[in-house]
Amino acid sequence: MSLVDSHCHIDGDAFDADRDEVVQRAKGAGVAAMLNIGTGDPHSDDFRKAVAVAERYENVFASVGVHPHDAKLYDDAAEEHLLELARSSKVIAWGEIGLDFYYDHSPRDVQIEVFRRQIRTARRLELPIIIHSRDADDETIAILLEECSRKTENGKLKAENDGFRGGIMHCFGGTAAMATELMKLGFLISFAGNVTFKKADNLRDAARVVPLDKLLVETDCPFLTPIPLRGKRNEPAYVEHTARFLAEFYGVEFELLADRTTRNFLDFFRLELTAETQRQREV
Ligand SMILES: [Zn+2]
Ligand SMILES: [Zn+2]
C-alpha cells in the first residue's frame, strides 16, 4: 500500500523545527511521494526554499508558481526567478495558480491577468498546472476553457495539445458540474481534509462524479487537518485519514484507493520513485 500527498507546504515555517521527522513520519505512514507547493513572495527566497526542501528528500517534489493572493507581485523579474528554479529536475509542476475571490488579497483583474500569463508560461515549459480556486469557480473554468482547450469540428471540447499537460484542481471545493468540466480538460481532482468535515456535503456531492482514475488526495498542510485530528497541525502522514474517508465513501478498500491515487499521480507526472532506502542529502 502506498499513498501520495499531492499538495503540501512542508517548506513553511510551521515545519522548520521538525521537518526531518515530518518526512519520516509520512514515509512511515506509507506516503511514497509528496508534492511540495512553493508559495510566497516571488522576489524573496520563499520559492528557493520550497525547491531546496524537495531536493533534500527522496520522492519529495516541488512546484513553483505565484498564488493568486500574491498575483500583484508578479512581474518579469518574478517570472525569471521562477523559470530558473523550474530547471531543477525536482520541479514537476507550475502552481499553485488561479483565482481567490474570497480573500481578494490581489485585485481581481490582476489575478485574472497573472493566472492567464502563468498558464501560458507552464505550457511553454510543458509543465502541468496546479489550480487554486476559491469563490471564483465560473471565472476559473472560463479561463481554463479559453487557455487550455479548443473545439473540434464536431463541436466537442478537446484539451489543447500544444504544450498543455493538464493539471490538478487542488483542494477541490466546487460543484459536480465543475469537476466534470475539469476532467474533460485533462485535470485530476484532488481532495483535502475538508472533505471529511461534517458540513461538507457539497464536496461529497462533487466527489460522487469523480472516478477513481481521476482522483488524488492531499493535505494542503499545515492547514485543513482531516477528522479525527482536526485542530492539530496538519502534515503529510495524515493524508491517510482523507484517503480512508474517501474509500469508505466510495465503498472500496482503503488499499485499493491508496494504490489507485498513487498510480494516478505517478502516471500523470510520468514519475518513477527512487529507492526508499537512500539517505537524505544535505542541501
Ligand atoms: Zn490553494
Ligand atoms: Zn496550497
Short mmCIF file of C-alpha atoms and ligand atoms in Angstrom, two decimals:
data_model
loop_
_atom_site.label_atom_id
_atom_site.label_comp_id
_atom_site.label_asym_id
_atom_site.label_seq_id
_atom_site.Cartn_x
_atom_site.Cartn_y
_atom_site.Cartn_z
CA MET A 1 0.00 0.00 0.00
CA SER A 2 1.24 3.45 -0.74
CA LEU A 3 -0.15 6.96 -0.69
CA VAL A 4 0.78 10.27 -2.26
CA ASP A 5 0.24 13.69 -0.73
CA SER A 6 -0.41 15.63 -3.95
CA HIS A 7 -0.29 19.07 -2.32
CA CYS A 8 1.63 20.08 0.80
CA HIS A 9 3.57 23.06 2.09
CA ILE A 10 6.30 21.46 4.18
CA ASP A 11 8.80 24.20 3.33
CA GLY A 12 6.78 26.59 5.51
CA ASP A 13 7.86 27.94 8.90
CA ALA A 14 5.40 25.59 10.60
CA PHE A 15 7.81 22.75 9.81
CA ASP A 16 11.17 24.42 10.43
CA ALA A 17 11.59 22.77 13.82
CA ASP A 18 10.85 19.17 12.82
CA ARG A 19 10.85 18.82 9.02
CA ASP A 20 13.02 15.68 9.00
CA GLU A 21 10.66 13.95 11.44
CA VAL A 22 7.62 15.06 9.45
CA VAL A 23 9.02 13.49 6.28
CA GLN A 24 9.99 10.33 8.17
CA ARG A 25 6.54 10.04 9.71
CA ALA A 26 4.99 10.41 6.27
CA LYS A 27 7.15 7.60 4.92
CA GLY A 28 6.26 5.51 7.94
CA ALA A 29 2.57 6.06 7.14
CA GLY A 30 3.09 4.77 3.59
CA VAL A 31 3.31 8.17 1.87
CA ALA A 32 5.55 7.29 -1.05
CA ALA A 33 5.71 10.76 -2.59
CA MET A 34 4.84 14.35 -1.75
CA LEU A 35 4.40 17.38 -3.95
CA ASN A 36 5.56 20.45 -2.07
CA ILE A 37 3.90 23.55 -3.48
CA GLY A 38 6.01 26.70 -3.40
CA THR A 39 4.18 29.87 -2.41
CA GLY A 40 5.01 33.32 -1.17
CA ASP A 41 6.74 36.40 -2.50
CA PRO A 42 8.49 35.65 -5.81
CA HIS A 43 11.02 38.39 -5.05
CA SER A 44 12.12 36.69 -1.84
CA ASP A 45 13.81 33.36 -1.14
CA ASP A 46 10.47 31.63 -0.46
CA PHE A 47 10.47 29.60 -3.67
CA ARG A 48 14.15 28.76 -3.41
CA LYS A 49 13.39 27.20 -0.03
CA ALA A 50 10.47 25.21 -1.44
CA VAL A 51 12.67 23.70 -4.15
CA ALA A 52 15.54 23.10 -1.70
CA VAL A 53 13.24 21.05 0.51
CA ALA A 54 12.30 18.87 -2.47
CA GLU A 55 15.96 18.46 -3.37
CA ARG A 56 16.80 17.42 0.17
CA TYR A 57 14.43 14.44 0.40
CA GLU A 58 13.89 11.43 -1.80
CA ASN A 59 10.50 11.34 -3.53
CA VAL A 60 9.57 14.86 -2.45
CA PHE A 61 8.87 17.03 -5.49
CA ALA A 62 8.16 20.72 -5.88
CA SER A 63 6.12 23.16 -7.90
CA VAL A 64 6.69 26.86 -8.45
CA GLY A 65 4.10 29.46 -9.42
CA VAL A 66 2.56 32.55 -7.86
CA HIS A 67 -0.56 32.07 -5.74
CA PRO A 68 -3.49 34.36 -6.60
CA HIS A 69 -3.01 36.07 -3.20
CA ASP A 70 0.37 37.30 -4.45
CA ALA A 71 -0.60 37.98 -8.07
CA LYS A 72 0.13 41.68 -7.57
CA LEU A 73 3.80 40.77 -7.04
CA TYR A 74 4.12 39.01 -10.40
CA ASP A 75 6.32 40.72 -12.95
CA ASP A 76 9.14 39.87 -15.38
CA ALA A 77 11.73 39.56 -12.63
CA ALA A 78 9.48 37.22 -10.65
CA GLU A 79 8.97 35.06 -13.69
CA GLU A 80 12.70 34.96 -14.42
CA HIS A 81 13.36 33.79 -10.88
CA LEU A 82 10.75 31.02 -11.07
CA LEU A 83 11.92 29.91 -14.51
CA GLU A 84 15.41 29.50 -13.13
CA LEU A 85 14.12 27.39 -10.21
CA ALA A 86 11.98 25.33 -12.58
CA ARG A 87 15.16 23.98 -14.14
CA SER A 88 15.56 21.69 -11.13
CA SER A 89 14.60 18.12 -12.03
CA LYS A 90 12.56 18.09 -8.80
CA VAL A 91 10.19 20.79 -10.10
CA ILE A 92 7.37 18.91 -11.84
CA ALA A 93 4.52 21.45 -11.97
CA TRP A 94 3.64 25.15 -12.16
CA GLY A 95 1.40 26.41 -9.38
CA GLU A 96 -0.50 26.95 -7.37
CA ILE A 97 -2.07 29.47 -9.70
CA GLY A 98 -5.66 30.57 -10.08
CA LEU A 99 -8.20 32.89 -8.55
CA ASP A 100 -9.18 33.63 -4.96
CA PHE A 101 -12.16 35.98 -4.80
CA TYR A 102 -12.81 35.04 -1.16
CA TYR A 103 -9.82 36.87 0.29
CA ASP A 104 -9.15 39.25 -2.62
CA HIS A 105 -5.56 39.83 -1.47
CA SER A 106 -4.76 40.96 -5.01
CA PRO A 107 -7.15 42.92 -7.25
CA ARG A 108 -9.34 40.60 -9.31
CA ASP A 109 -8.27 41.95 -12.70
CA VAL A 110 -4.64 41.41 -11.72
CA GLN A 111 -5.39 37.86 -10.54
CA ILE A 112 -7.01 37.07 -13.88
CA GLU A 113 -4.18 38.54 -15.92
CA VAL A 114 -1.49 36.76 -13.91
CA PHE A 115 -3.42 33.48 -13.99
CA ARG A 116 -3.57 33.59 -17.79
CA ARG A 117 0.06 34.55 -18.06
CA GLN A 118 1.20 31.69 -15.85
CA ILE A 119 -0.91 29.14 -17.75
CA ARG A 120 0.95 30.21 -20.89
CA THR A 121 4.30 30.00 -19.15
CA ALA A 122 3.53 26.49 -17.92
CA ARG A 123 2.52 25.47 -21.43
CA ARG A 124 5.76 26.80 -22.80
CA LEU A 125 7.63 24.66 -20.28
CA GLU A 126 5.25 21.73 -20.84
CA LEU A 127 4.58 21.57 -17.10
CA PRO A 128 1.20 20.58 -15.64
CA ILE A 129 -0.56 23.30 -13.65
CA ILE A 130 -1.85 23.22 -10.08
CA ILE A 131 -5.04 25.24 -9.73
CA HIS A 132 -6.34 27.08 -6.67
CA SER A 133 -9.90 28.39 -6.98
CA ARG A 134 -11.96 29.93 -4.23
CA ASP A 135 -15.27 31.72 -4.76
CA ALA A 136 -14.27 32.07 -8.42
CA ASP A 137 -15.22 28.76 -9.99
CA ASP A 138 -17.06 30.18 -13.01
CA GLU A 139 -14.21 32.52 -13.84
CA THR A 140 -11.61 29.78 -13.30
CA ILE A 141 -13.39 27.38 -15.64
CA ALA A 142 -13.94 30.08 -18.27
CA ILE A 143 -10.23 30.94 -18.30
CA LEU A 144 -9.14 27.30 -18.41
CA LEU A 145 -11.52 26.63 -21.30
CA GLU A 146 -10.12 29.57 -23.21
CA GLU A 147 -6.48 28.93 -22.47
CA CYS A 148 -6.29 25.14 -22.49
CA SER A 149 -8.81 23.77 -24.94
CA ARG A 150 -10.16 24.09 -28.43
CA LYS A 151 -13.34 22.96 -30.12
CA THR A 152 -13.05 20.15 -32.64
CA GLU A 153 -15.01 20.24 -35.91
CA ASN A 154 -17.94 18.36 -34.43
CA GLY A 155 -18.15 20.93 -31.63
CA LYS A 156 -16.61 18.73 -28.96
CA LEU A 157 -14.14 20.07 -26.48
CA LYS A 158 -10.58 18.87 -26.75
CA ALA A 159 -7.71 19.56 -24.39
CA GLU A 160 -5.23 21.60 -26.39
CA ASN A 161 -2.12 19.58 -27.20
CA ASP A 162 0.17 22.49 -27.79
CA GLY A 163 2.29 22.15 -24.68
CA PHE A 164 -0.70 21.80 -22.38
CA ARG A 165 -0.09 18.94 -19.98
CA GLY A 166 -3.30 19.11 -17.96
CA GLY A 167 -3.32 19.82 -14.29
CA ILE A 168 -4.63 19.23 -10.82
CA MET A 169 -7.56 21.03 -9.26
CA HIS A 170 -6.31 21.16 -5.71
CA CYS A 171 -8.42 21.20 -2.54
CA PHE A 172 -11.48 20.73 -4.68
CA GLY A 173 -14.32 22.92 -3.45
CA GLY A 174 -16.53 23.26 -6.50
CA THR A 175 -19.64 21.58 -7.84
CA ALA A 176 -20.06 18.23 -9.58
CA ALA A 177 -20.53 20.15 -12.84
CA MET A 178 -17.21 21.89 -12.38
CA ALA A 179 -15.43 18.63 -11.63
CA THR A 180 -16.89 17.15 -14.81
CA GLU A 181 -15.72 20.12 -16.92
CA LEU A 182 -12.24 19.92 -15.44
CA MET A 183 -11.90 16.21 -16.07
CA LYS A 184 -12.81 16.80 -19.74
CA LEU A 185 -9.88 19.21 -19.87
CA GLY A 186 -7.47 16.58 -18.58
CA PHE A 187 -7.47 17.56 -14.92
CA LEU A 188 -7.20 15.32 -11.90
CA ILE A 189 -9.35 16.22 -8.90
CA SER A 190 -7.62 16.37 -5.54
CA PHE A 191 -9.50 16.30 -2.26
CA ALA A 192 -8.11 17.66 1.01
CA GLY A 193 -9.06 17.05 4.64
CA ASN A 194 -12.09 19.32 4.42
CA VAL A 195 -13.95 16.57 2.53
CA THR A 196 -14.10 14.76 5.90
CA PHE A 197 -15.78 17.68 7.67
CA LYS A 198 -19.36 17.19 8.80
CA LYS A 199 -20.75 20.13 6.87
CA ALA A 200 -19.01 19.31 3.58
CA ASP A 201 -21.95 17.62 1.86
CA ASN A 202 -21.36 19.81 -1.20
CA LEU A 203 -17.82 18.44 -1.57
CA ARG A 204 -19.06 14.89 -1.24
CA ASP A 205 -21.70 15.53 -3.89
CA ALA A 206 -18.89 16.54 -6.23
CA ALA A 207 -16.75 13.56 -5.19
CA ARG A 208 -19.53 11.26 -6.37
CA VAL A 209 -18.83 12.15 -10.03
CA VAL A 210 -15.05 11.69 -9.81
CA PRO A 211 -14.00 8.20 -10.90
CA LEU A 212 -11.10 6.53 -9.08
CA ASP A 213 -8.76 7.05 -12.02
CA LYS A 214 -9.14 10.85 -11.80
CA LEU A 215 -8.81 11.08 -8.04
CA LEU A 216 -5.97 12.38 -5.85
CA VAL A 217 -5.68 13.08 -2.15
CA GLU A 218 -3.72 15.83 -0.44
CA THR A 219 -3.21 17.50 2.91
CA ASP A 220 -2.60 21.16 1.93
CA CYS A 221 -0.73 21.07 5.25
CA PRO A 222 -0.28 22.79 7.64
CA PHE A 223 -3.98 23.59 7.12
CA LEU A 224 -7.21 21.61 6.75
CA THR A 225 -6.38 18.75 9.12
CA PRO A 226 -8.78 15.88 8.47
CA ILE A 227 -11.11 14.37 11.04
CA PRO A 228 -10.28 12.83 13.55
CA LEU A 229 -7.21 15.06 14.00
CA ARG A 230 -8.90 18.37 13.23
CA GLY A 231 -7.37 21.16 15.33
CA LYS A 232 -3.81 19.79 15.18
CA ARG A 233 -1.18 21.00 12.73
CA ASN A 234 -1.67 19.02 9.53
CA GLU A 235 1.21 17.05 7.97
CA PRO A 236 1.62 14.63 5.03
CA ALA A 237 1.23 11.48 7.18
CA TYR A 238 -2.37 12.50 7.84
CA VAL A 239 -3.35 12.15 4.18
CA GLU A 240 -4.20 8.60 5.19
CA HIS A 241 -7.30 9.84 7.03
CA THR A 242 -8.66 11.59 3.95
CA ALA A 243 -7.94 8.51 1.84
CA ARG A 244 -9.67 6.23 4.38
CA PHE A 245 -12.66 8.53 4.49
CA LEU A 246 -12.98 8.59 0.69
CA ALA A 247 -12.53 4.81 0.43
CA GLU A 248 -15.45 4.35 2.79
CA PHE A 249 -17.45 6.97 0.90
CA TYR A 250 -16.86 5.18 -2.42
CA GLY A 251 -17.34 1.76 -0.85
CA VAL A 252 -13.92 0.42 -1.84
CA GLU A 253 -11.00 -0.99 0.14
CA PHE A 254 -8.65 1.62 1.56
CA GLU A 255 -5.64 -0.16 0.00
CA LEU A 256 -7.27 -0.01 -3.42
CA LEU A 257 -7.97 3.72 -3.19
CA ALA A 258 -4.48 4.37 -1.83
CA ASP A 259 -2.79 2.46 -4.65
CA ARG A 260 -5.01 3.94 -7.36
CA THR A 261 -4.41 7.53 -6.27
CA THR A 262 -0.68 6.82 -6.08
CA ARG A 263 -0.72 5.34 -9.59
CA ASN A 264 -2.73 8.33 -10.90
CA PHE A 265 -0.12 10.71 -9.54
CA LEU A 266 2.90 8.80 -10.84
CA ASP A 267 1.37 8.24 -14.29
CA PHE A 268 0.23 11.84 -14.59
CA PHE A 269 3.70 13.19 -13.84
CA ARG A 270 5.49 10.29 -15.58
CA LEU A 271 7.44 9.66 -12.43
CA GLU A 272 9.26 6.71 -11.04
CA LEU A 273 10.13 6.71 -7.39
CA THR A 274 13.65 6.17 -6.18
CA ALA A 275 14.53 3.55 -3.60
CA GLU A 276 13.23 4.38 -0.15
CA THR A 277 16.49 3.30 1.41
CA GLN A 278 18.50 6.22 0.07
CA ARG A 279 19.79 8.63 2.63
CA GLN A 280 18.71 12.24 2.73
CA ARG A 281 21.08 14.58 1.01
CA GLU A 282 22.31 17.79 2.55
CA VAL A 283 21.00 20.98 0.91
ZN ZN B 1 -4.60 26.56 -2.52
ZN ZN B 2 -1.75 25.10 -1.17
#
